[in-house]
Short mmCIF file of C-alpha atoms and ligand atoms in Angstrom, two decimals:
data_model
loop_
_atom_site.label_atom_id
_atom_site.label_comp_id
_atom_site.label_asym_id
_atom_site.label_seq_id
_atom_site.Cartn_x
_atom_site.Cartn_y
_atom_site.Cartn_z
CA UNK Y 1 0.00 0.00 0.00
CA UNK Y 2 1.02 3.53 -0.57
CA UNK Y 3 0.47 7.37 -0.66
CA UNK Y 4 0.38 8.34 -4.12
CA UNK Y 5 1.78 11.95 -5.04
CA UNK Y 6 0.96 14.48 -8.28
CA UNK Y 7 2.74 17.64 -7.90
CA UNK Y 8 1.84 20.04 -11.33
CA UNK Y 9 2.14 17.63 -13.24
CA UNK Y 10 0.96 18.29 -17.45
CA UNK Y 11 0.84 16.62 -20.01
CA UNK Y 12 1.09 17.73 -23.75
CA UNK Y 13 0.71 15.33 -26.21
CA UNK Y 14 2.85 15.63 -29.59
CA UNK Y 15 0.25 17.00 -31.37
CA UNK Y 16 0.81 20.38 -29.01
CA UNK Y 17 -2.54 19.66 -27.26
CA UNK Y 18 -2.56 19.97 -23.35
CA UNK Y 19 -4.94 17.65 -21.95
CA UNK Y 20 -3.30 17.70 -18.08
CA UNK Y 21 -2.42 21.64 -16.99
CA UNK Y 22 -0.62 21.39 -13.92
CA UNK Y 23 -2.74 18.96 -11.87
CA UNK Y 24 -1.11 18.78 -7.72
CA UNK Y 25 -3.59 15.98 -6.07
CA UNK Y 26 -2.18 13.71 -2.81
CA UNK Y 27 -4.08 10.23 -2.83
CA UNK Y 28 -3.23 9.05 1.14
CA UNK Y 29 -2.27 5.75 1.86
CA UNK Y 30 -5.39 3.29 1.70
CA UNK Y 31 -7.60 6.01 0.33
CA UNK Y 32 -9.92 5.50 -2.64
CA UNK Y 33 -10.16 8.70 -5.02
CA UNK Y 34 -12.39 9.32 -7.55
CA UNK Y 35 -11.38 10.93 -11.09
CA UNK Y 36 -14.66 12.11 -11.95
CA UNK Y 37 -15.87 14.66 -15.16
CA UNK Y 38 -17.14 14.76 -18.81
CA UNK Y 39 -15.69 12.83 -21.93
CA UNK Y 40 -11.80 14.34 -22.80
CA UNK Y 41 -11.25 16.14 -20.39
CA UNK Y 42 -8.00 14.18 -18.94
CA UNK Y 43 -8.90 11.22 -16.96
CA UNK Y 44 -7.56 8.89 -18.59
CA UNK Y 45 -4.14 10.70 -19.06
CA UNK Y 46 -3.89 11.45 -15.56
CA UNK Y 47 -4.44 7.32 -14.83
CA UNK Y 48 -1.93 6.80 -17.93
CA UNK Y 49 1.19 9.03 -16.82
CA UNK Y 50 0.64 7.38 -12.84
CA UNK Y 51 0.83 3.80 -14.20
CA UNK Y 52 4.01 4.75 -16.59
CA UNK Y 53 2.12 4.52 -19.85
CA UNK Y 54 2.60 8.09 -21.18
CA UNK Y 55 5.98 10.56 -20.07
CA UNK Y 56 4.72 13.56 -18.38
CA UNK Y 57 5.98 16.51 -20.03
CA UNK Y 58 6.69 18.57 -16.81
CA UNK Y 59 5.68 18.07 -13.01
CA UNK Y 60 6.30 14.65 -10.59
CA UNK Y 61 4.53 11.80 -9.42
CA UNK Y 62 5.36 9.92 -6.37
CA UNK Y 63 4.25 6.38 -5.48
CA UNK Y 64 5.02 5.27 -1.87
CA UNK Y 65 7.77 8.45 -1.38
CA UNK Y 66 9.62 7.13 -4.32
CA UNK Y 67 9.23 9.85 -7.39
CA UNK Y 68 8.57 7.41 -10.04
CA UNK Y 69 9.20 9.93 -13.26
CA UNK Y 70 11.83 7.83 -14.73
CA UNK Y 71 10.64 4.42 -13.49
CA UNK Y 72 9.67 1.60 -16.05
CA UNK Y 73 5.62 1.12 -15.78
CA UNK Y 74 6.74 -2.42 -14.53
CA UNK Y 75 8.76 -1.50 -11.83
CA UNK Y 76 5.98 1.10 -10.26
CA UNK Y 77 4.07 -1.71 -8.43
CA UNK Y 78 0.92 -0.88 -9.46
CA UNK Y 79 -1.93 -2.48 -11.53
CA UNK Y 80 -4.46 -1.15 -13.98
CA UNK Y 81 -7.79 -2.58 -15.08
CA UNK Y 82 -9.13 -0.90 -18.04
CA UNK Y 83 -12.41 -0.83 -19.57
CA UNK Y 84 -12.29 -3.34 -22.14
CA UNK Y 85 -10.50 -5.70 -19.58
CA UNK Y 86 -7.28 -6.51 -21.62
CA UNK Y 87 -7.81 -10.27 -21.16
CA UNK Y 88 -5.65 -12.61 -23.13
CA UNK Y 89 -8.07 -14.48 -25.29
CA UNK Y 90 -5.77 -17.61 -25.81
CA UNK Y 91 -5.55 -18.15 -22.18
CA UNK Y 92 -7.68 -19.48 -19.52
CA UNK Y 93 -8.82 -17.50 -16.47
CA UNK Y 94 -6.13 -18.95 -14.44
CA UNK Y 95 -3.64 -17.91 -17.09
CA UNK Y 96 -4.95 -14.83 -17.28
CA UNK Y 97 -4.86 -14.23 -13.53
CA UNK Y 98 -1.07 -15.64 -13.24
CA UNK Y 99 0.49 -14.44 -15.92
CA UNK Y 100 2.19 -11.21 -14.45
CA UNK Y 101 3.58 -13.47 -11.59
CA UNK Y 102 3.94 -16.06 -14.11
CA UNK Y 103 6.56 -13.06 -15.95
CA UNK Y 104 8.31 -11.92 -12.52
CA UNK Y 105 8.89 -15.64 -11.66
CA UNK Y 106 6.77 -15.89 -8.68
CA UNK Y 107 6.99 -19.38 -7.63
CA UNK Y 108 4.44 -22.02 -9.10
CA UNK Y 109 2.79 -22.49 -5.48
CA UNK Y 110 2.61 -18.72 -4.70
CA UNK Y 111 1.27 -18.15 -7.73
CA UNK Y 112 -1.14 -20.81 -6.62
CA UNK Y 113 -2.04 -19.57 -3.67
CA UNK Y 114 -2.50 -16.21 -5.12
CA UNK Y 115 -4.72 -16.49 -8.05
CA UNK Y 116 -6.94 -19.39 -5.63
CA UNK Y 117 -7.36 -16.67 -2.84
CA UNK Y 118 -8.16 -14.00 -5.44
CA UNK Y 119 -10.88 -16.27 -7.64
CA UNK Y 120 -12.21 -16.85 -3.76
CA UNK Y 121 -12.69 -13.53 -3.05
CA UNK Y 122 -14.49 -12.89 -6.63
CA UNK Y 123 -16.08 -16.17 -6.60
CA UNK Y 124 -14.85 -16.89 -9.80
CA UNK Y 125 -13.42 -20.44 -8.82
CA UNK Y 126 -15.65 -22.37 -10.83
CA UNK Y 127 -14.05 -20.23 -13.88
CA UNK Y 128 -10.57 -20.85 -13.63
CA UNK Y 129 -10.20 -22.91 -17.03
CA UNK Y 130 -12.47 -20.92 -19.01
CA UNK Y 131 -11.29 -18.88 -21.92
CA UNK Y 132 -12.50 -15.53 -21.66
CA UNK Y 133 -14.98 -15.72 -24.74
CA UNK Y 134 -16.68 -18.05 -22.56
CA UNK Y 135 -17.47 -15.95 -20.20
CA UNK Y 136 -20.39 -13.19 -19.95
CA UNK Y 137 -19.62 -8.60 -19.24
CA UNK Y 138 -19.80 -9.53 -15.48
CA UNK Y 139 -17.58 -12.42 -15.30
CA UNK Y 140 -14.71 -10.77 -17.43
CA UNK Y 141 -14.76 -7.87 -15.32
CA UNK Y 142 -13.87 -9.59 -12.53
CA UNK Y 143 -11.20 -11.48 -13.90
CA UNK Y 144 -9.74 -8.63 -14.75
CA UNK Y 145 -9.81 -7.38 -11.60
CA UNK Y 146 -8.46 -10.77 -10.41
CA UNK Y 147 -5.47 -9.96 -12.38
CA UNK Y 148 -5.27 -6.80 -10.21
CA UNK Y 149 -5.38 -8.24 -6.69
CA UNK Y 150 -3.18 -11.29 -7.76
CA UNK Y 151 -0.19 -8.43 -8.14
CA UNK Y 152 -0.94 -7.51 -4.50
CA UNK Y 153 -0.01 -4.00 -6.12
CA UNK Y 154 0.54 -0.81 -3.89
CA UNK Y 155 -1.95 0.89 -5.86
CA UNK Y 156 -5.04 0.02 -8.18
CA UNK Y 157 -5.83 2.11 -11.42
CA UNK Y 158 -9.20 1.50 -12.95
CA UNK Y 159 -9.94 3.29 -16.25
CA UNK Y 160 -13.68 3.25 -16.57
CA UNK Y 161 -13.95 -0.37 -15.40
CA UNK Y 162 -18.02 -0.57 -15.66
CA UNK Y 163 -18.57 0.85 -18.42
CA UNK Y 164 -19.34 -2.29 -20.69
CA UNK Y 165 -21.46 -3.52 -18.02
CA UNK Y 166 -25.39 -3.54 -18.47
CA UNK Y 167 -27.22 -0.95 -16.08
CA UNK Y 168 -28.21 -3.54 -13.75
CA UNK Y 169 -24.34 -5.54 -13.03
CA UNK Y 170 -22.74 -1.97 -13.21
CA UNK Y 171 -24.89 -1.23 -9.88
CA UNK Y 172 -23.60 -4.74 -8.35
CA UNK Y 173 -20.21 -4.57 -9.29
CA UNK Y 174 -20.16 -1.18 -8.10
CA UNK Y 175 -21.09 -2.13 -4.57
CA UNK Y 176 -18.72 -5.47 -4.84
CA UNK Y 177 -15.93 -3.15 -5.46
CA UNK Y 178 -16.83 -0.73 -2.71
CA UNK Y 179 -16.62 -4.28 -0.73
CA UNK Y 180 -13.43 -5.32 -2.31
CA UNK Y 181 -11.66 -1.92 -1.10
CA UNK Y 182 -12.76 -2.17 2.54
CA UNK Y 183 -11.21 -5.81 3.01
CA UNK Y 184 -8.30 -4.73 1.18
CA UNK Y 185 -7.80 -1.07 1.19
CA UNK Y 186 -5.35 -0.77 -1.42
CA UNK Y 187 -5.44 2.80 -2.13
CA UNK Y 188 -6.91 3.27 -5.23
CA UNK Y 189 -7.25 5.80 -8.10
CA UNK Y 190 -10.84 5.30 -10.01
CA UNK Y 191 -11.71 6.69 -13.20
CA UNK Y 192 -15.25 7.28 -14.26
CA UNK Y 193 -17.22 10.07 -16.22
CA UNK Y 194 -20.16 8.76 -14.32
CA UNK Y 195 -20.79 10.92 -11.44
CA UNK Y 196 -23.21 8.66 -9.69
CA UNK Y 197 -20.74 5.80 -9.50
CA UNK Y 198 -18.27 8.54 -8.45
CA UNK Y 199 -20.52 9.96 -5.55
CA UNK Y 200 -21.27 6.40 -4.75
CA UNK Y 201 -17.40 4.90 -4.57
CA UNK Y 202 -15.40 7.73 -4.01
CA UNK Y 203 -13.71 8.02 -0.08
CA UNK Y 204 -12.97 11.34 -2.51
CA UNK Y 205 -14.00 12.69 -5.82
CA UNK Y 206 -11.76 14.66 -7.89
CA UNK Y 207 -13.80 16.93 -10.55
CA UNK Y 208 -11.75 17.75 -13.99
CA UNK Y 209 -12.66 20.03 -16.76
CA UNK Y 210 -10.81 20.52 -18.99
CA UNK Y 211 -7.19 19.22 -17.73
CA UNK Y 212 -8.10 21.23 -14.64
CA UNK Y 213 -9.04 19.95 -11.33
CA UNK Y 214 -12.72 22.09 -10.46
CA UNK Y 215 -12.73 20.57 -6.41
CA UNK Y 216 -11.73 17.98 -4.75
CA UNK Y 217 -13.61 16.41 -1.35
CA UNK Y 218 -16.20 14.04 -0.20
CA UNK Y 219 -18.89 13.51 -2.09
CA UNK Y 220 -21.38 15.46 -0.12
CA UNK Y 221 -18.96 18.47 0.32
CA UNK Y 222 -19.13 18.10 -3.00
CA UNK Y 223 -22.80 17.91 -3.70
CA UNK Y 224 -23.38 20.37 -0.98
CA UNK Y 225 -20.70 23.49 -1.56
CA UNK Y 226 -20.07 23.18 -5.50
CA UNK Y 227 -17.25 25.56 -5.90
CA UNK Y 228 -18.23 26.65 -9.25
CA UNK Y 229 -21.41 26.23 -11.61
CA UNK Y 230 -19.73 23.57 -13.56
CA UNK Y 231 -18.88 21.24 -10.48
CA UNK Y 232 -22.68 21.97 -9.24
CA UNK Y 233 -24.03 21.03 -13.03
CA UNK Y 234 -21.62 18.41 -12.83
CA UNK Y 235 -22.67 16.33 -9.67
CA UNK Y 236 -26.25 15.73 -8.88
CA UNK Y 237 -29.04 14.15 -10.94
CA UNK Y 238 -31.04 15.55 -12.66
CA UNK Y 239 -28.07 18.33 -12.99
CA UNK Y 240 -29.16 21.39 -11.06
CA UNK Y 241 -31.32 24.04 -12.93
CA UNK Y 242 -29.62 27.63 -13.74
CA UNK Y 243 -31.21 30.78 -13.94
CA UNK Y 244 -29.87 33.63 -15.02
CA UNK Y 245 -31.04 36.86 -13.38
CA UNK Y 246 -30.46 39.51 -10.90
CA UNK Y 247 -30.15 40.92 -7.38
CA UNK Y 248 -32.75 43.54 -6.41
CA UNK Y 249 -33.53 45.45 -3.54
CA UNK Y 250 -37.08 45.77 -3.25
CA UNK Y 251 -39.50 46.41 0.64
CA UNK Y 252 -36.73 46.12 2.70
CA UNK Y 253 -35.54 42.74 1.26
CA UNK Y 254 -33.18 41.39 -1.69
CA UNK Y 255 -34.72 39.58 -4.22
CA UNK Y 256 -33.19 37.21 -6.92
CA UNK Y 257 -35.25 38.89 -10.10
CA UNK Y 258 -35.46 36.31 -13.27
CA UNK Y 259 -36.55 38.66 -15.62
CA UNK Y 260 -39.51 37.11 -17.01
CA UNK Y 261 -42.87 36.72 -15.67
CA UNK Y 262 -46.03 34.34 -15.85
CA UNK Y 263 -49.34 34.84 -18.00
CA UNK Y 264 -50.74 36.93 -15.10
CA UNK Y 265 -47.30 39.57 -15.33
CA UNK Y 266 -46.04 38.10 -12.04
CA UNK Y 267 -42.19 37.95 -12.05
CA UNK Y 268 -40.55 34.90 -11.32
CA UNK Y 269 -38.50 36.28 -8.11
CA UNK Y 270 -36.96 35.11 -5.01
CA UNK Y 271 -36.84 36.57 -1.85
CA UNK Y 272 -32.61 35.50 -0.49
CA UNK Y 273 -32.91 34.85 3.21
CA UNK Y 274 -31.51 36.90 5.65
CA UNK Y 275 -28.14 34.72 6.59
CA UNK Y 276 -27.57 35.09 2.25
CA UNK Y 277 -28.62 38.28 1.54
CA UNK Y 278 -25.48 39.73 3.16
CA UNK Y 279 -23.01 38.12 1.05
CA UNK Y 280 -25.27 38.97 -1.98
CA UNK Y 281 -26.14 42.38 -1.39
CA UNK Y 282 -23.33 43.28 -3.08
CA UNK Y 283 -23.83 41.88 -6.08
CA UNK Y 284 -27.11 44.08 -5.94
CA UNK Y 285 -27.94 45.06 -9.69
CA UNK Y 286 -25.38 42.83 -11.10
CA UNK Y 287 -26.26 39.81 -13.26
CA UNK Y 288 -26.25 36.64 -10.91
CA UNK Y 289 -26.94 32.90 -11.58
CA UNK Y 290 -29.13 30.92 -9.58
CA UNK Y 291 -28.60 27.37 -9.62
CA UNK Y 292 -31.26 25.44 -7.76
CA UNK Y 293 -31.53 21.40 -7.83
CA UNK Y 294 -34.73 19.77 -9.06
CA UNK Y 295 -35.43 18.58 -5.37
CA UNK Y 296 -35.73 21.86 -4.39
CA UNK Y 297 -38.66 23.26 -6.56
CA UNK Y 298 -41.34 21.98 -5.39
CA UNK Y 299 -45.08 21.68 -6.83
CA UNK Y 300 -47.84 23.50 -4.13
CA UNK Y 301 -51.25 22.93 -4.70
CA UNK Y 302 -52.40 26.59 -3.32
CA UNK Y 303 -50.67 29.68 -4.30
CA UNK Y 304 -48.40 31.49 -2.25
CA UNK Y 305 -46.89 34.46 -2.66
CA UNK Y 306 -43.33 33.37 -3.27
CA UNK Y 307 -44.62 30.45 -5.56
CA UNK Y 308 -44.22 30.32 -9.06
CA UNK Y 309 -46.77 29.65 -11.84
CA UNK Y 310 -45.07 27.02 -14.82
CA UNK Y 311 -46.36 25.42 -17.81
CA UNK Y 312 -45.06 22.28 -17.82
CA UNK Y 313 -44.17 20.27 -21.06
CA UNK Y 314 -43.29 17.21 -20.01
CA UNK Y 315 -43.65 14.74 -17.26
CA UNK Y 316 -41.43 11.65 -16.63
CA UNK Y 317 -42.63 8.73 -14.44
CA UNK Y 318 -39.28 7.57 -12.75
CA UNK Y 319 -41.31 4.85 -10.52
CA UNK Y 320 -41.32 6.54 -7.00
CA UNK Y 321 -40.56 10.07 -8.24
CA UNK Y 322 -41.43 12.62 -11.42
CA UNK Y 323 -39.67 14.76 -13.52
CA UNK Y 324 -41.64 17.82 -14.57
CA UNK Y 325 -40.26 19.73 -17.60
CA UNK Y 326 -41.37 23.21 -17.24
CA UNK Y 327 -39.99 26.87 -18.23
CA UNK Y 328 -40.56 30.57 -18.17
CA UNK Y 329 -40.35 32.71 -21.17
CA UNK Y 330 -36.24 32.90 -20.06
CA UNK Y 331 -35.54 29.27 -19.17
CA UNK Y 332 -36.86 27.34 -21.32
CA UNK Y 333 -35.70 23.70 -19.55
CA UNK Y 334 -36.13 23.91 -16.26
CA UNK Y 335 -36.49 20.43 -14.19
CA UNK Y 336 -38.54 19.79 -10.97
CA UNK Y 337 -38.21 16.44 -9.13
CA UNK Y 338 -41.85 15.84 -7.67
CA UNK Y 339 -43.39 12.80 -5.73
CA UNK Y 340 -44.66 10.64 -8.23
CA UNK Y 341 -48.31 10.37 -6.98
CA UNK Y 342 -48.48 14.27 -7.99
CA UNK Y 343 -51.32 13.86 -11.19
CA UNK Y 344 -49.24 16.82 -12.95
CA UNK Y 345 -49.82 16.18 -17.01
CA UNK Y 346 -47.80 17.76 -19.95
CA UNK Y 347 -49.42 20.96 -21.14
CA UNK Y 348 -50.85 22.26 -17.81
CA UNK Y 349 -49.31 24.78 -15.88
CA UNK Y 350 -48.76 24.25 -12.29
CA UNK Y 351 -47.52 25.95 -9.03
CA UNK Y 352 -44.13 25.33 -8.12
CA UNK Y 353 -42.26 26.90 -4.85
CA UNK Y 354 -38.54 27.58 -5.49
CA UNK Y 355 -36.42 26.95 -2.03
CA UNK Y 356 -34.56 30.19 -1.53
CA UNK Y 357 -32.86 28.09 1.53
CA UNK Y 358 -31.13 25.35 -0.97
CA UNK Y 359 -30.68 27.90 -3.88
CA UNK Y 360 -26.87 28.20 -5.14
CA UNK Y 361 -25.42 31.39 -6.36
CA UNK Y 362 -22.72 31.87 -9.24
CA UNK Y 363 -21.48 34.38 -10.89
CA UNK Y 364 -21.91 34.40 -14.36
CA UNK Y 365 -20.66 31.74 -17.33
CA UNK Y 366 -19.65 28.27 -17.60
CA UNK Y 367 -17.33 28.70 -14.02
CA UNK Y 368 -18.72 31.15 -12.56
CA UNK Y 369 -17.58 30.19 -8.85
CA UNK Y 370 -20.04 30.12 -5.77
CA UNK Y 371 -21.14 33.40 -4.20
CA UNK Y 372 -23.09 31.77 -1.28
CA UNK Y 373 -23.67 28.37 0.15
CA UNK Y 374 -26.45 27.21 1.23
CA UNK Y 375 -26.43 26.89 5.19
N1 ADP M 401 -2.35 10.30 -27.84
C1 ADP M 401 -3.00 11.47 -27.90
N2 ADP M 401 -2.62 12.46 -28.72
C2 ADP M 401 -3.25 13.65 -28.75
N3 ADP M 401 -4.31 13.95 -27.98
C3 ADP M 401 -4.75 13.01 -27.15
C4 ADP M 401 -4.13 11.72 -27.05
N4 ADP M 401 -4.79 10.98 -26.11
C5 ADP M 401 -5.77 11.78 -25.67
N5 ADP M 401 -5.77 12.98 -26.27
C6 ADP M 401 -6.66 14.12 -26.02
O1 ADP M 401 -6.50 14.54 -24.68
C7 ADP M 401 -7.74 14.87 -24.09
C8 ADP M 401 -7.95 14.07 -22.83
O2 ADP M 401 -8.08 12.71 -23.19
P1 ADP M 401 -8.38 11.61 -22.09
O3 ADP M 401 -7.39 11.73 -20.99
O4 ADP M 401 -8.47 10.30 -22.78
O5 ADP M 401 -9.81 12.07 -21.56
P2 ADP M 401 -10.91 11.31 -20.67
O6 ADP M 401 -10.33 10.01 -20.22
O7 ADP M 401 -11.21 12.25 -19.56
O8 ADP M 401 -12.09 11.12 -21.57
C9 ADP M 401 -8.78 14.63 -25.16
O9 ADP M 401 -9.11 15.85 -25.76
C10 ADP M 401 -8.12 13.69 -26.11
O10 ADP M 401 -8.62 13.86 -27.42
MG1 MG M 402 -10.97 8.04 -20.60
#
């Protein structure tokens, strides 16, 4: 087991594109961190350059204390699972398992031992003298993670390891590796664009855009204090709703103004409470982003005077829950999670109640960073 070290490191490929820009990130001893964010945006290079498969072009990683810039992928003591498993399709499952000892001569009854406590764990005994083509998404994942734990490395990569996985085995596996990692808390460094299965494995996610890291912490510091609008679009489902807007000062009070109103003229405002309006009654009369999560805008059945009036396009049953597709003459996608026993149709217009109390602020654009948490 070990710590596991980036200081600024980047990575420019030959082409001259920079898909790492100077990423510092320590992953303690035991820990298991999450690499979590959209398609290209440098995952996979940052999982690459740690196991020794591409040369960093400036920066250091350490493994254990050791920096490991120069060292042969071989030699760092690590091992990778990827998404399409690598397996070698000439060789059986035991093969398979042993053949990295197999290349470092391990003795035969270590190897033994090892691949036998490591199909135990997995439960894929039975499979030992299968080729891989005989074997279904679920059981080839495992086997290559068999390969993994066999190594008894000081660190596991996983590159997307679920991905070819039906919806239904990626939720298992998920939880069996959650399992794996408490018995054998190798620290680990877990790639995934998924941010459920980040949120959901993660001791620590790790959100990239862009070669960039947006925040790092536990998943509900994470869900709870986005940093910027892209990390609070980024985590949560269904993604949190943005609304461009205002600050106002209007009776007293500050407002968050939309700037459109219902079929009866009413604005679609706000009122901030008091512990928020101080740190946003500065940005009075300054455009201002409201991001507010589909749990918190809720359908009333009478009106109220800080409740909103939305025709709603869409509805989707999710089983125990709704989501209502509704706008304003502004926004035209705007999300609300409801219980599902509301009777809310698609072309109606119904009365939702933003919660001012759960409401993010941003300033403007794609990063605009966090003005005020919610308490
Ligand atoms: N060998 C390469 N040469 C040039 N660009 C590359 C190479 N590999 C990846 N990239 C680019 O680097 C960016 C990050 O890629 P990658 O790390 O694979 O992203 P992710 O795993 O987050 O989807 C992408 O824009 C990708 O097109
Ligand atoms: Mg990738």
């Amino acid at each position: 087991m070990a710590q596991v070290t980036l200081n600024n490191v980047r990575k420019v490929y030959p082409s001259g594109f920079e898909a790492v820009k100077g990423l510092s990130l320590d992953i303690s001893d035991g820990e298991f961190l999450v690499l979590v964010g959209p398609s290209g945006c440098g995952k996979s290079t940052t999982l690459r350059l740690v196991a020794g498969l591409e040369e960093l072009s400036s920066g250091t990683i350490s493994i254990g204390g050791r920096v490991v810039n120069d060292v042969h992928p071989k030699d760092r003591d690590i091992a990778m699972v990827f998404q399409n498993y690598a397996l070698y399709p000439h060789m059986s499952v035991y093969k398979n398992m042993a053949f990295a000892l197999k290349l470092r001569g391990v003795p035969k009854a270590d190897i033994d031992r090892r691949v036998g406590g490591a199909a135990r764990t997995l439960g894929i005994e039975d499979l030992l003298d299968r080729k891989p083509r005989q074997l279904s998404g679920g059981q080839r994942q495992r086997v290559a993670v068999g390969r993994a734990i066999v190594r008894e490395p000081k660190a596991f990569l996983f590159d997307e390891p679920l991905s070819n996985l039906d919806a239904k085995l990626r939720v298992t596996t998920r939880a069996e590796l959650k399992a794996l990692h408490m018995r054998l808390k190798t620290t680990t460094i877990y790639v995934t664009h998924d941010q459920e299965e980040a949120m959901t494995l993660g001791d620590r996610i790790v959100v990239m855009s862009k070669g960039l890291i947006q925040q790092a912490g536990t998943p509900l510091e994470v869900y709870r204090r986005p940093l910027n609008r892209f990390v609070a679009g980024f985590v949560g489902m269904p993604p949190m709703n943005f609304l461009e807007g205002t600050i106002a000062q209007d009776g007293g009070a500050l407002w968050f103004v939309e700037g459109s109103a219902d079929a009866d003229g009413r604005a679609y405002r706000v009122r901030l409470p008091g512990a928020r309006s101080q740190a946003l009654a500065t940005h009075a009369g300054k455009p201002i982003v409201m991001g507010l999560r589909p749990q918190m805008l809720r359908e009333v059945t009478a009106p109220t005077p800080s409740a909103w009036r939305l025709p709603v396009r869409v509805v989707e049953p999710l089983g125990d829950a709704m989501d209502v597709s509704c706008s304003t003459p502004k926004h035209a996608h705007l999300v609300a999670r409801v219980p599902a026993h509301s009777g809310l149709t698609g072309g109606q217009t119904a009365l939702f109640e933003p919660d001012a109390d759960a409401a993010h602020f941003f300033e403007p654009g794609e990063f605009g960073v966090s003005l005020a948490d919610p308490s």
